[in-house]
C-alpha cells in the first residue's frame, strides 16, 4: 500500500487494557462484552482504531503477556463469539481493531513448552532456547536470572518472568507457527498488530555477558537481544509471507532502540513494520536505579528526543508512534504534567496538544482523555503487577531502601498506576464493576470520571475529541514538516509543522507559571487562525503570547502570497 495515503497515518489509536476497561458480568474483570457496551463512547471520542492488550488464553502471570493458546480467548475476557461480535460492531462504527502479538515468548503452560521441556529429543524442544550450562549473566526483566533450570531439558531463556520462556526464532518452524497465528486473526478481519518487544526476537548467538546497570543484581540482556543479527530478515519474511497481503497497520514495541536503529524497521521501502514505539522519552527521568526514580523530565531533554524522532522518521520515510503513557507506564498527567489541582485539567490538555500536533500516529491510553492520575496506593498489598512486586522485594531486601521510600517510587512509576479500572461514574467502583475489582479503583474516581467529563463542555474529553477531529480534517497535521523552535527554553515547547502554503504553530507551557512568550521573528503570517487552545488565547496569532500556567495553543498561519 502506498504510504502517502495509508489510513493509519491519519488515525488516532485508543489503547484498551481489557481487564480494566469495563466489566459486563460482575466478576471484577473487564471483558470483551464490556468493551462492546462502550463502543459508542469511543465513537463519540472519535478514535479510529482500538488496540487491545492481549486477549488470548493466559495464566495471567503477566496479565496476558504469557499466552498459552494464541487462538483462544482468555475465559475471563469472554469467548470467540464475543470477540467476533466486538469486531463486527466496531467495524460498523468505523472503528478498526488491532491486537497485541506476543511472540518473543509464550507462557510456560503453552503446549509447545510443556512438550519442549520433556527433553532434548522432543519435537518442540527447539521451539525454545536451551543451554546445557548458564551461558551469561543476564537477568530477567521481572527479577532473578534470565535462565531457568528444568531437569529434563536443562536451562531455558526467559527475558521476562520464568513463566514466559523465549521462543527460538532461529527455528523456521517457529516462524511458520507465528505466520499461522497472524493469518488466523487477519482472516477474521482484524486491522493489524501491536508487536510486543519485537525488536528482541533475534538473539546474539554468542550470548555475551551484559553490563550490570542501574544497580541491578544481574547483567542487562539488551546488548545481546535488541535488534539482533536476524531481526530484520525475520520481519521482512513475516511481511512478505503474511502482512503485505492485508491492508493493516503494524506497530512494533522497540525497547532500547534509538531513532537511527528504528529507521530500518519503519522505512517504507524496507517492508517491515509501519512504526515502532520507542522508549527514549520514557527514559529521561531515570536515575542510577533506572525507572524507579524521583526525577522529573527536563523539558530540553524531552524536546531533543522528540525532535530527533520527528526528524529521523521524516528523513527515512518511516513513521512515528506518539504516546505519553500506556499500560507499562505511569499516568501521563502525573508524570509529564501536573496532577494537582488546579492544574490537572489544563496540563492534561497541554500534553495532548503537544503530542497530537506532531507527525505520527497518536495513541491515547484509556483514561488519558479524562486526565486519570496515578493510583496512589498506600500499601504493597494493593499492587498486583509482577514487576512492582519484584521491585519492592529487590529495593527493600537487596538495595536497602526503606519500605516507605520504595512505595513512594512505586507510586510514581509502577505499571499498576495505569492499570486501575477505568472511571466511568461516581458510583461504587467507579461504575467499572458490580463485583470486586481485580485491582483497586483510584480514590479520586468521584471527581474524575467519564460521566463528569461528558457533562462538562470544557473537559479533557471534549478537548481530545477536538484534537482528533483536527487531525482528520487538516492534512498538515499528517504531512507538515516538524521544526523545533527555541530549543534551549526550559519552560515552553514550541514547534512548527510546515506545509507548502501554511504552517502550524504549536506552543505549550510546561510550568505552573504564566509566561510571556515571544515567538521568534522568522515565524511570519499574513493571515492566522487559532485552531485550539486550553485557555483564552487570542483568536489570531500574536507574537507575544501570554501563556497561562500549562497553557497551550495552536495557530494555523498562512504565509504571505
Ligand atoms: C512489553 C509489554 O508491554 C509488557 O506489559 C510485558 O510485561 C512485556 N512486554 C513482556 O511481554
Coordinates of C-alpha atoms and ligand atoms in Angstrom, one line a residue:
X1 CA 0.0 0.0 0.0
X2 CA 1.2 3.5 -0.8
X3 CA 2.4 5.1 2.4
X4 CA 1.3 8.5 1.3
X5 CA -2.3 7.5 1.6
X6 CA -2.1 4.9 4.3
X7 CA -5.1 5.2 6.7
X8 CA -3.0 4.6 9.8
X9 CA -1.2 7.9 9.1
X10 CA -4.4 9.8 9.7
X11 CA -5.6 7.7 12.5
X12 CA -5.7 8.1 16.3
X13 CA -5.4 4.9 18.3
X14 CA -7.1 4.2 21.6
X15 CA -5.5 1.6 23.8
X16 CA -7.7 -0.6 25.9
X17 CA -6.4 -2.7 28.7
X18 CA -9.3 -5.1 28.6
X19 CA -9.0 -6.3 32.2
X20 CA -9.5 -2.8 33.5
X21 CA -11.9 -1.2 31.0
X22 CA -15.4 -2.3 31.7
X23 CA -16.8 -5.4 33.4
X24 CA -20.1 -6.6 31.9
X25 CA -20.7 -9.7 34.1
X26 CA -19.7 -8.6 37.6
X27 CA -16.7 -10.9 38.1
X28 CA -14.4 -8.0 38.8
X29 CA -12.5 -8.3 35.4
X30 CA -13.2 -6.1 32.4
X31 CA -14.2 -8.2 29.4
X32 CA -14.9 -8.1 25.7
X33 CA -18.6 -7.6 26.1
X34 CA -17.8 -4.6 28.4
X35 CA -15.8 -3.1 25.5
X36 CA -18.8 -3.7 23.2
X37 CA -21.0 -1.8 25.6
X38 CA -18.7 1.2 25.5
X39 CA -18.1 1.4 21.7
X40 CA -20.4 4.4 21.5
X41 CA -18.3 6.2 24.0
X42 CA -15.2 5.6 21.8
X43 CA -17.2 6.6 18.7
X44 CA -18.1 9.8 20.4
X45 CA -14.4 10.5 21.2
X46 CA -13.8 10.0 17.5
X47 CA -10.9 7.5 17.6
X48 CA -10.2 5.4 14.5
X49 CA -8.5 2.3 15.9
X50 CA -8.6 0.3 19.1
X51 CA -5.5 -1.5 20.3
X52 CA -6.4 -4.3 22.7
X53 CA -3.8 -5.6 25.1
X54 CA -3.6 -9.4 24.9
X55 CA -6.9 -11.1 25.0
X56 CA -5.8 -14.7 24.5
X57 CA -5.9 -17.6 26.9
X58 CA -3.3 -17.0 29.5
X59 CA -2.4 -18.0 33.1
X60 CA -2.2 -14.2 33.7
X61 CA 1.2 -14.2 35.3
X62 CA 1.9 -11.0 33.3
X63 CA -1.7 -10.0 32.6
X64 CA -2.0 -11.8 29.3
X65 CA 1.6 -11.4 28.1
X66 CA 2.1 -15.0 28.9
X67 CA -0.1 -16.8 26.3
X68 CA -1.0 -20.5 26.5
X69 CA -3.2 -20.6 23.4
X70 CA -3.0 -17.9 20.7
X71 CA -6.3 -18.9 19.1
X72 CA -8.5 -18.9 22.1
X73 CA -9.9 -16.0 24.1
X74 CA -9.0 -15.8 27.7
X75 CA -12.1 -17.1 29.5
X76 CA -12.1 -14.1 32.0
X77 CA -12.5 -11.8 29.0
X78 CA -15.1 -13.8 27.1
X79 CA -15.4 -16.1 24.1
X80 CA -14.5 -16.1 20.5
X81 CA -18.2 -15.3 19.7
X82 CA -17.8 -12.2 21.9
X83 CA -14.7 -11.2 20.0
X84 CA -16.4 -11.7 16.6
X85 CA -19.3 -9.5 17.7
X86 CA -16.9 -6.9 19.1
X87 CA -15.0 -6.8 15.8
X88 CA -18.2 -6.6 13.8
X89 CA -19.8 -3.9 15.9
X90 CA -16.6 -1.8 16.0
X91 CA -16.3 -2.1 12.2
X92 CA -19.9 -1.0 11.8
X93 CA -19.0 2.2 13.7
X94 CA -15.9 2.7 11.5
X95 CA -13.5 1.7 14.3
X96 CA -10.7 -0.7 13.5
X97 CA -9.2 -3.1 15.9
X98 CA -5.6 -4.2 16.3
X99 CA -4.4 -7.0 18.6
X100 CA -1.3 -7.5 20.6
X101 CA 1.0 -10.1 19.1
X102 CA 3.2 -11.5 21.8
X103 CA 5.7 -13.9 20.1
X104 CA 9.0 -13.2 21.7
X105 CA 7.9 -15.7 24.3
X106 CA 4.9 -17.8 25.2
X107 CA 3.5 -19.0 28.6
X108 CA 5.3 -21.9 30.2
X109 CA 1.8 -23.5 30.0
X110 CA 1.7 -23.3 26.2
X111 CA 1.6 -26.9 24.9
X112 CA 4.8 -26.1 22.8
X113 CA 6.6 -25.5 26.1
X114 CA 5.1 -28.3 28.1
X115 CA 6.3 -30.6 25.3
X116 CA 9.7 -28.9 24.8
X117 CA 10.7 -29.3 28.4
X118 CA 10.2 -33.0 28.3
X119 CA 13.7 -33.4 26.9
X120 CA 16.1 -32.8 24.0
X121 CA 14.5 -35.4 21.8
X122 CA 11.1 -33.8 21.9
X123 CA 9.9 -32.3 18.6
X124 CA 9.2 -29.0 20.3
X125 CA 12.4 -28.7 22.2
X126 CA 13.9 -26.5 19.6
X127 CA 11.0 -24.1 19.8
X128 CA 12.7 -22.5 22.8
X129 CA 16.3 -21.5 23.7
X130 CA 18.1 -24.1 25.8
X131 CA 21.7 -24.3 27.1
X132 CA 23.4 -27.0 29.0
X133 CA 25.0 -24.5 31.3
X134 CA 24.2 -20.9 32.1
X135 CA 26.0 -19.0 29.3
X136 CA 25.9 -15.5 30.7
X137 CA 25.0 -13.1 33.4
X138 CA 21.7 -11.9 32.0
X139 CA 18.9 -11.0 34.5
X140 CA 15.2 -11.3 33.6
X141 CA 13.0 -8.2 33.5
X142 CA 11.0 -9.3 36.5
X143 CA 13.9 -10.3 38.7
X144 CA 16.3 -13.2 39.1
X145 CA 18.4 -14.7 36.3
X146 CA 17.2 -15.0 32.8
X147 CA 17.9 -18.7 32.7
X148 CA 15.8 -21.3 34.5
X149 CA 16.7 -24.9 35.0
X150 CA 14.5 -27.8 34.1
X151 CA 15.9 -31.2 35.0
X152 CA 14.8 -33.0 31.8
X153 CA 15.9 -30.3 29.4
X154 CA 18.5 -28.0 31.0
X155 CA 18.4 -24.2 31.1
X156 CA 15.9 -22.1 29.1
X157 CA 16.0 -18.4 28.4
X158 CA 13.3 -16.1 29.6
X159 CA 13.8 -12.4 29.3
X160 CA 10.7 -11.8 31.3
X161 CA 9.2 -13.9 34.1
X162 CA 10.2 -17.5 34.3
X163 CA 6.7 -18.4 33.2
X164 CA 7.5 -16.6 29.9
X165 CA 10.0 -18.7 28.0
X166 CA 11.6 -17.1 24.9
X167 CA 10.8 -18.7 21.6
X168 CA 13.7 -19.7 19.3
X169 CA 13.2 -17.6 16.2
X170 CA 16.1 -19.3 14.5
X171 CA 13.9 -22.3 14.1
X172 CA 12.0 -21.9 10.9
X173 CA 9.1 -23.9 12.3
X174 CA 8.6 -21.3 15.0
X175 CA 8.4 -18.6 12.4
X176 CA 5.9 -20.6 10.4
X177 CA 3.8 -21.0 13.5
X178 CA 3.8 -17.3 14.1
X179 CA 2.7 -16.7 10.5
X180 CA -0.1 -19.1 11.0
X181 CA -1.2 -17.2 14.1
X182 CA -1.1 -13.9 12.2
X183 CA -3.2 -15.4 9.3
X184 CA -5.7 -16.8 11.8
X185 CA -6.5 -13.3 13.2
X186 CA -6.1 -11.4 9.9
X187 CA -8.6 -13.8 8.2
X188 CA -11.1 -12.8 10.9
X189 CA -10.7 -9.3 9.6
X190 CA -8.7 -7.6 12.3
X191 CA -6.8 -4.5 11.2
X192 CA -3.3 -5.1 12.4
X193 CA -1.0 -5.8 15.3
X194 CA 1.0 -4.2 18.0
X195 CA 4.0 -6.4 18.3
X196 CA 5.3 -7.0 21.8
X197 CA 9.1 -6.5 22.3
X198 CA 9.5 -7.5 18.6
X199 CA 13.0 -6.0 18.4
X200 CA 14.2 -8.6 20.9
X201 CA 13.4 -11.7 18.9
X202 CA 16.8 -12.4 17.4
X203 CA 19.5 -13.1 20.0
X204 CA 23.2 -12.8 19.5
X205 CA 24.3 -16.4 19.2
X206 CA 27.4 -15.7 21.3
X207 CA 25.1 -14.9 24.3
X208 CA 27.6 -12.4 25.6
X209 CA 27.5 -11.1 29.2
X210 CA 25.8 -7.8 29.5
X211 CA 26.8 -4.8 31.6
X212 CA 25.4 -4.6 35.1
X213 CA 23.5 -1.3 35.0
X214 CA 21.0 0.6 37.3
X215 CA 22.4 -1.2 40.4
X216 CA 20.7 -4.4 39.3
X217 CA 21.7 -7.8 40.5
X218 CA 22.3 -9.2 37.0
X219 CA 23.6 -8.1 33.6
X220 CA 21.5 -6.5 31.0
X221 CA 20.3 -8.6 28.1
X222 CA 19.8 -5.7 25.8
X223 CA 23.1 -5.8 24.1
X224 CA 22.6 -9.4 23.2
X225 CA 19.0 -9.1 22.1
X226 CA 18.0 -5.7 20.9
X227 CA 18.0 -5.6 17.1
X228 CA 19.9 -8.9 17.0
X229 CA 21.5 -10.3 13.9
X230 CA 18.4 -11.6 12.1
X231 CA 15.6 -9.4 13.3
X232 CA 15.2 -7.5 10.0
X233 CA 15.3 -10.7 8.0
X234 CA 12.6 -12.2 10.2
X235 CA 10.4 -9.2 9.9
X236 CA 10.8 -9.0 6.2
X237 CA 9.9 -12.6 5.9
X238 CA 6.8 -12.0 8.1
X239 CA 5.9 -9.1 6.0
X240 CA 6.4 -10.9 2.7
X241 CA 4.6 -14.0 3.7
X242 CA 1.6 -12.5 5.6
X243 CA 1.4 -8.8 6.4
X244 CA 1.8 -7.5 2.9
X245 CA -1.3 -9.4 1.8
X246 CA -3.6 -7.3 4.1
X247 CA -4.5 -3.7 4.4
X248 CA -3.4 -3.4 8.0
X249 CA -1.2 -1.4 10.4
X250 CA 1.7 -2.7 12.4
X251 CA 3.5 -1.1 15.3
X252 CA 6.4 -2.8 17.0
X253 CA 7.4 -2.2 20.6
X254 CA 11.1 -1.3 20.4
X255 CA 12.8 -1.1 23.7
X256 CA 16.4 0.1 23.6
X257 CA 16.1 1.2 20.0
X258 CA 17.5 4.6 19.0
X259 CA 15.8 6.6 16.2
X260 CA 18.6 5.7 13.9
X261 CA 18.2 2.0 14.7
X262 CA 14.5 2.3 14.3
X263 CA 14.7 3.7 10.7
X264 CA 15.2 0.3 9.1
X265 CA 12.2 -1.1 10.9
X266 CA 9.8 1.5 9.7
X267 CA 11.3 3.0 6.5
X268 CA 8.6 2.4 3.9
X269 CA 10.9 0.8 1.3
X270 CA 12.0 -1.9 3.8
X271 CA 8.7 -3.6 4.2
X272 CA 8.9 -4.5 7.8
X273 CA 6.7 -2.5 10.2
X274 CA 4.8 0.7 9.8
X275 CA 6.0 2.3 13.0
X276 CA 7.6 1.5 16.4
X277 CA 7.1 2.5 20.0
X278 CA 10.3 4.0 21.2
X279 CA 11.3 4.5 24.8
X280 CA 13.7 7.4 24.6
X281 CA 11.3 9.9 26.2
X282 CA 10.4 7.3 28.8
X283 CA 14.0 7.0 29.9
X284 CA 14.5 10.7 30.6
X285 CA 13.5 10.6 34.2
X286 CA 15.6 7.5 35.1
X287 CA 18.4 7.7 37.7
X288 CA 21.1 5.3 38.8
X289 CA 18.4 2.9 39.8
X290 CA 16.7 3.0 36.5
X291 CA 13.0 3.6 36.0
X292 CA 12.1 3.8 39.7
X293 CA 13.4 7.3 40.3
X294 CA 12.0 10.6 41.6
X295 CA 13.4 12.7 38.7
X296 CA 11.1 14.8 36.6
X297 CA 11.8 15.0 32.9
X298 CA 13.7 18.1 31.9
X299 CA 11.9 19.9 29.0
X300 CA 15.0 20.5 26.9
X301 CA 15.8 16.8 27.1
X302 CA 12.3 15.9 26.1
X303 CA 12.4 18.3 23.1
X304 CA 15.7 16.9 22.0
X305 CA 14.4 13.3 22.0
X306 CA 11.1 14.1 20.3
X307 CA 12.8 16.3 17.7
X308 CA 15.3 13.6 16.9
X309 CA 12.5 11.1 16.3
X310 CA 10.4 13.5 14.3
X311 CA 13.4 14.4 12.1
X312 CA 14.7 10.8 11.7
X313 CA 11.4 9.2 10.8
X314 CA 10.7 12.0 8.4
X315 CA 14.1 11.6 6.7
X316 CA 13.8 7.8 6.3
X317 CA 10.2 7.9 5.2
X318 CA 9.3 6.0 8.3
X319 CA 6.5 6.9 10.7
X320 CA 6.3 7.8 14.4
X321 CA 4.0 6.5 17.1
X322 CA 3.2 9.2 19.6
X323 CA 2.4 8.4 23.2
X324 CA 2.8 9.7 26.7
X325 CA 1.6 6.6 28.5
X326 CA 0.5 3.0 28.2
X327 CA -0.1 0.0 30.4
X328 CA 3.6 -0.1 31.4
X329 CA 4.0 3.5 32.4
X330 CA 2.8 6.0 34.9
X331 CA -0.2 8.1 34.0
X332 CA 0.6 10.9 31.6
X333 CA -0.7 13.8 33.6
X334 CA 1.1 12.6 36.8
X335 CA 4.4 12.1 35.1
X336 CA 4.7 14.8 32.4
X337 CA 2.0 17.3 33.5
X338 CA 0.7 18.2 36.9
X339 CA -1.9 16.0 38.6
X340 CA -2.5 18.5 41.4
X341 CA -5.5 20.9 41.3
X342 CA -5.9 23.4 39.8
X343 CA -3.5 22.3 37.1
X344 CA -4.6 18.8 36.3
X345 CA -7.1 19.5 33.5
X346 CA -5.0 22.2 31.9
X347 CA -1.8 20.3 31.9
X348 CA -3.5 17.2 30.5
X349 CA -4.9 19.3 27.6
X350 CA -1.5 20.9 27.1
X351 CA 0.2 17.4 26.9
X352 CA -2.5 16.3 24.4
X353 CA -1.9 19.4 22.3
X354 CA 1.9 19.0 22.1
X355 CA 1.7 15.3 21.2
X356 CA -1.3 15.3 18.8
X357 CA 0.1 18.0 16.7
X358 CA 3.3 16.1 16.0
X359 CA 3.9 13.9 12.9
X360 CA 3.0 10.3 13.6
X361 CA 0.1 8.3 14.9
X362 CA -1.1 9.3 18.4
X363 CA -2.1 6.7 20.9
X364 CA -4.4 7.6 23.7
X365 CA -4.2 5.3 26.7
X366 CA -7.6 4.5 28.3
X367 CA -8.5 7.2 30.9
X368 CA -5.9 9.7 29.5
X369 CA -8.9 11.5 27.9
X370 CA -10.3 12.0 31.4
X371 CA -7.0 13.1 32.9
X372 CA -6.8 9.9 35.1
X373 CA -3.9 10.1 37.5
X374 CA -1.5 7.7 39.2
X375 CA -3.1 5.2 41.6
X376 CA -1.7 6.5 44.9
X377 CA -1.7 3.1 46.5
X378 CA -0.6 3.1 50.1
X379 CA 0.5 -0.4 50.7
X380 CA 2.3 -3.1 48.8
X381 CA -0.7 -5.3 49.2
X382 CA -2.6 -3.1 46.8
X383 CA -0.1 -3.8 44.0
X384 CA -0.8 -6.7 41.6
X385 CA 1.9 -6.3 38.9
X386 CA 4.7 -8.9 38.8
X387 CA 7.2 -6.0 38.1
X388 CA 6.0 -3.9 41.1
X389 CA 6.2 -6.9 43.5
X390 CA 9.7 -7.7 42.3
X391 CA 10.9 -4.1 42.6
X392 CA 9.5 -4.0 46.1
X393 CA 11.4 -7.1 47.1
X394 CA 14.6 -6.1 45.3
X395 CA 14.7 -2.5 46.6
X396 CA 13.8 -3.3 50.2
X397 CA 15.8 -6.6 50.6
X398 CA 18.8 -6.2 48.4
X399 CA 19.2 -2.5 47.8
X400 CA 18.4 -1.5 51.4
X401 CA 15.7 1.0 50.6
X402 CA 13.1 1.6 53.3
X403 CA 9.5 0.3 52.5
X404 CA 8.3 3.9 52.6
X405 CA 10.8 5.1 50.0
X406 CA 10.1 2.1 47.8
X407 CA 6.4 2.7 48.0
X408 CA 7.0 6.3 47.0
X409 CA 8.9 5.2 43.9
X410 CA 6.2 2.6 43.0
X411 CA 3.7 5.4 43.5
X412 CA 5.5 7.4 40.8
X413 CA 6.3 4.7 38.3
X414 CA 4.6 1.4 38.8
X415 CA 2.8 -0.1 35.9
X416 CA -0.2 -0.6 38.1
X417 CA -0.7 3.2 38.0
X418 CA -2.1 2.8 34.6
X419 CA -4.0 -0.4 35.3
X420 CA -6.5 0.8 37.9
X421 CA -10.1 0.5 36.5
X422 CA -11.4 3.0 34.0
X423 CA -13.5 5.5 35.9
X424 CA -17.0 5.6 34.4
X425 CA -19.0 7.4 37.0
X426 CA -19.2 8.3 40.7
X427 CA -21.0 5.2 41.9
X428 CA -19.3 2.3 43.7
X429 CA -16.1 1.0 42.0
X430 CA -16.4 4.0 39.6
X431 CA -19.1 2.1 37.7
X432 CA -16.4 -0.3 36.4
X433 CA -17.9 -3.5 38.0
X434 CA -20.6 -4.6 40.2
X435 CA -18.3 -7.2 41.7
X436 CA -14.9 -6.8 43.4
X437 CA -12.5 -5.2 41.1
X438 CA -9.3 -7.2 40.5
X439 CA -7.3 -4.2 41.3
X440 CA -8.3 -1.2 43.5
X441 CA -10.2 1.8 41.9
X442 CA -8.5 5.1 42.2
X443 CA -9.9 7.1 45.2
X444 CA -10.3 10.2 43.0
X445 CA -13.0 8.5 40.9
X446 CA -15.7 10.6 42.4
X447 CA -14.2 13.7 40.8
X448 CA -12.6 12.2 37.7
X449 CA -14.8 10.0 35.6
X450 CA -16.5 9.7 32.2
X451 CA -19.9 10.9 33.4
X452 CA -18.4 14.1 34.8
X453 CA -16.3 14.7 31.6
X454 CA -19.2 14.2 29.3
X455 CA -21.3 16.7 31.3
X456 CA -18.6 19.4 31.1
X457 CA -18.1 21.0 27.7
X458 CA -14.7 22.2 28.9
X459 CA -13.5 18.8 29.8
X460 CA -10.3 17.0 28.7
X461 CA -12.6 14.5 26.8
X462 CA -14.0 17.2 24.5
X463 CA -10.6 18.7 24.1
X464 CA -9.2 15.4 22.9
X465 CA -12.3 15.0 20.7
X466 CA -11.3 18.2 19.0
X467 CA -7.7 17.2 18.7
X468 CA -8.8 14.1 16.9
X469 CA -11.2 16.0 14.7
X470 CA -8.4 18.4 13.7
X471 CA -6.2 15.5 12.6
X472 CA -9.0 14.2 10.5
X473 CA -9.7 17.5 8.9
X474 CA -6.3 19.0 8.4
X475 CA -3.7 17.3 6.2
X476 CA -1.0 19.5 7.5
X477 CA -1.2 17.6 10.8
X478 CA -0.3 14.4 9.0
X479 CA 2.1 15.8 6.4
X480 CA 3.6 19.1 7.7
X481 CA 7.3 19.1 8.4
X482 CA 8.3 19.4 12.0
X483 CA 10.6 22.2 13.1
X484 CA 11.5 22.9 16.7
X485 CA 11.6 26.5 17.9
X486 CA 13.6 27.8 20.8
X487 CA 15.4 24.7 21.6
X488 CA 17.0 25.9 24.9
X489 CA 13.8 27.1 26.5
X490 CA 13.3 25.1 29.7
X491 CA 9.6 26.1 30.1
X492 CA 7.9 26.3 26.7
X493 CA 7.7 23.7 24.0
X494 CA 7.1 25.4 20.7
X495 CA 7.3 23.9 17.2
X496 CA 6.1 24.4 13.7
X497 CA 4.6 22.0 11.2
X498 CA 5.4 23.4 7.8
X499 CA 3.3 22.8 4.7
X500 CA 3.6 24.3 1.3
X501 CA 1.2 27.2 1.8
X502 CA 0.5 27.0 5.5
X503 CA 2.2 26.4 8.8
X504 CA 1.0 25.2 12.2
X505 CA 2.4 26.9 15.2
X506 CA 2.2 24.7 18.4
X507 CA 3.0 26.1 21.8
X508 CA 2.8 24.6 25.3
X509 CA 3.8 25.9 28.7
X510 CA 5.1 23.1 30.8
X511 CA 5.2 25.1 34.0
X512 CA 2.6 26.3 36.6
X513 CA 3.6 30.0 35.9
X514 CA 2.2 32.5 33.5
X515 CA 4.9 33.1 30.8
X516 CA 5.2 36.0 28.4
X517 CA 6.4 34.2 25.4
X518 CA 7.9 35.8 22.4
X519 CA 7.7 33.9 19.1
X520 CA 10.8 34.4 17.1
X521 CA 10.7 36.7 14.1
X522 CA 11.3 34.0 11.5
X523 CA 7.7 32.9 12.1
X524 CA 5.6 35.1 9.9
X525 CA 2.0 35.1 8.9
X526 CA -0.2 37.1 6.7
X527 CA -3.3 35.5 8.0
X528 CA -3.8 33.3 11.0
X529 CA -6.4 31.5 12.9
X530 CA -6.5 29.8 16.3
X531 CA -7.3 26.1 15.9
X532 CA -7.4 25.0 19.5
X533 CA -6.3 26.3 22.9
X534 CA -6.8 25.3 26.5
X535 CA -7.1 28.9 27.7
X536 CA -8.5 32.1 26.4
X537 CA -5.9 32.6 23.7
X538 CA -6.2 35.3 21.1
X539 CA -8.2 34.4 18.0
X540 CA -5.3 35.3 15.7
X541 CA -1.6 34.9 16.1
X542 CA 0.2 37.4 18.3
X543 CA 4.0 37.3 18.5
X544 CA 3.9 38.0 22.2
X545 CA 1.8 35.3 23.9
X546 CA 0.7 35.5 27.5
X547 CA 0.8 31.8 28.2
X548 CA -1.2 30.8 31.2
X549 CA 0.1 28.0 33.5
X550 CA 0.1 24.9 31.3
X551 CA -1.4 26.9 28.6
X552 CA -1.3 25.6 25.0
X553 CA -2.4 26.9 21.7
X554 CA -2.2 26.0 18.0
X555 CA -2.4 28.5 15.2
X556 CA -2.7 28.0 11.5
X557 CA -0.5 30.5 9.8
X558 CA -0.9 31.4 6.2
X559 CA 2.2 32.8 4.5
X560 CA 2.3 36.0 2.5
X561 CA 1.2 35.5 -1.0
Ligands
LIG1 C1 6.0 -5.4 27.0 C2 4.6 -5.3 27.5 O1 4.1 -4.1 27.1 C3 4.6 -5.6 29.0 O2 3.4 -5.3 29.6 C4 5.1 -7.0 29.2 O3 5.2 -7.3 30.5 C5 6.4 -7.3 28.5 N1 6.5 -6.8 27.1 C6 6.6 -8.8 28.3 O4 5.6 -9.3 27.4

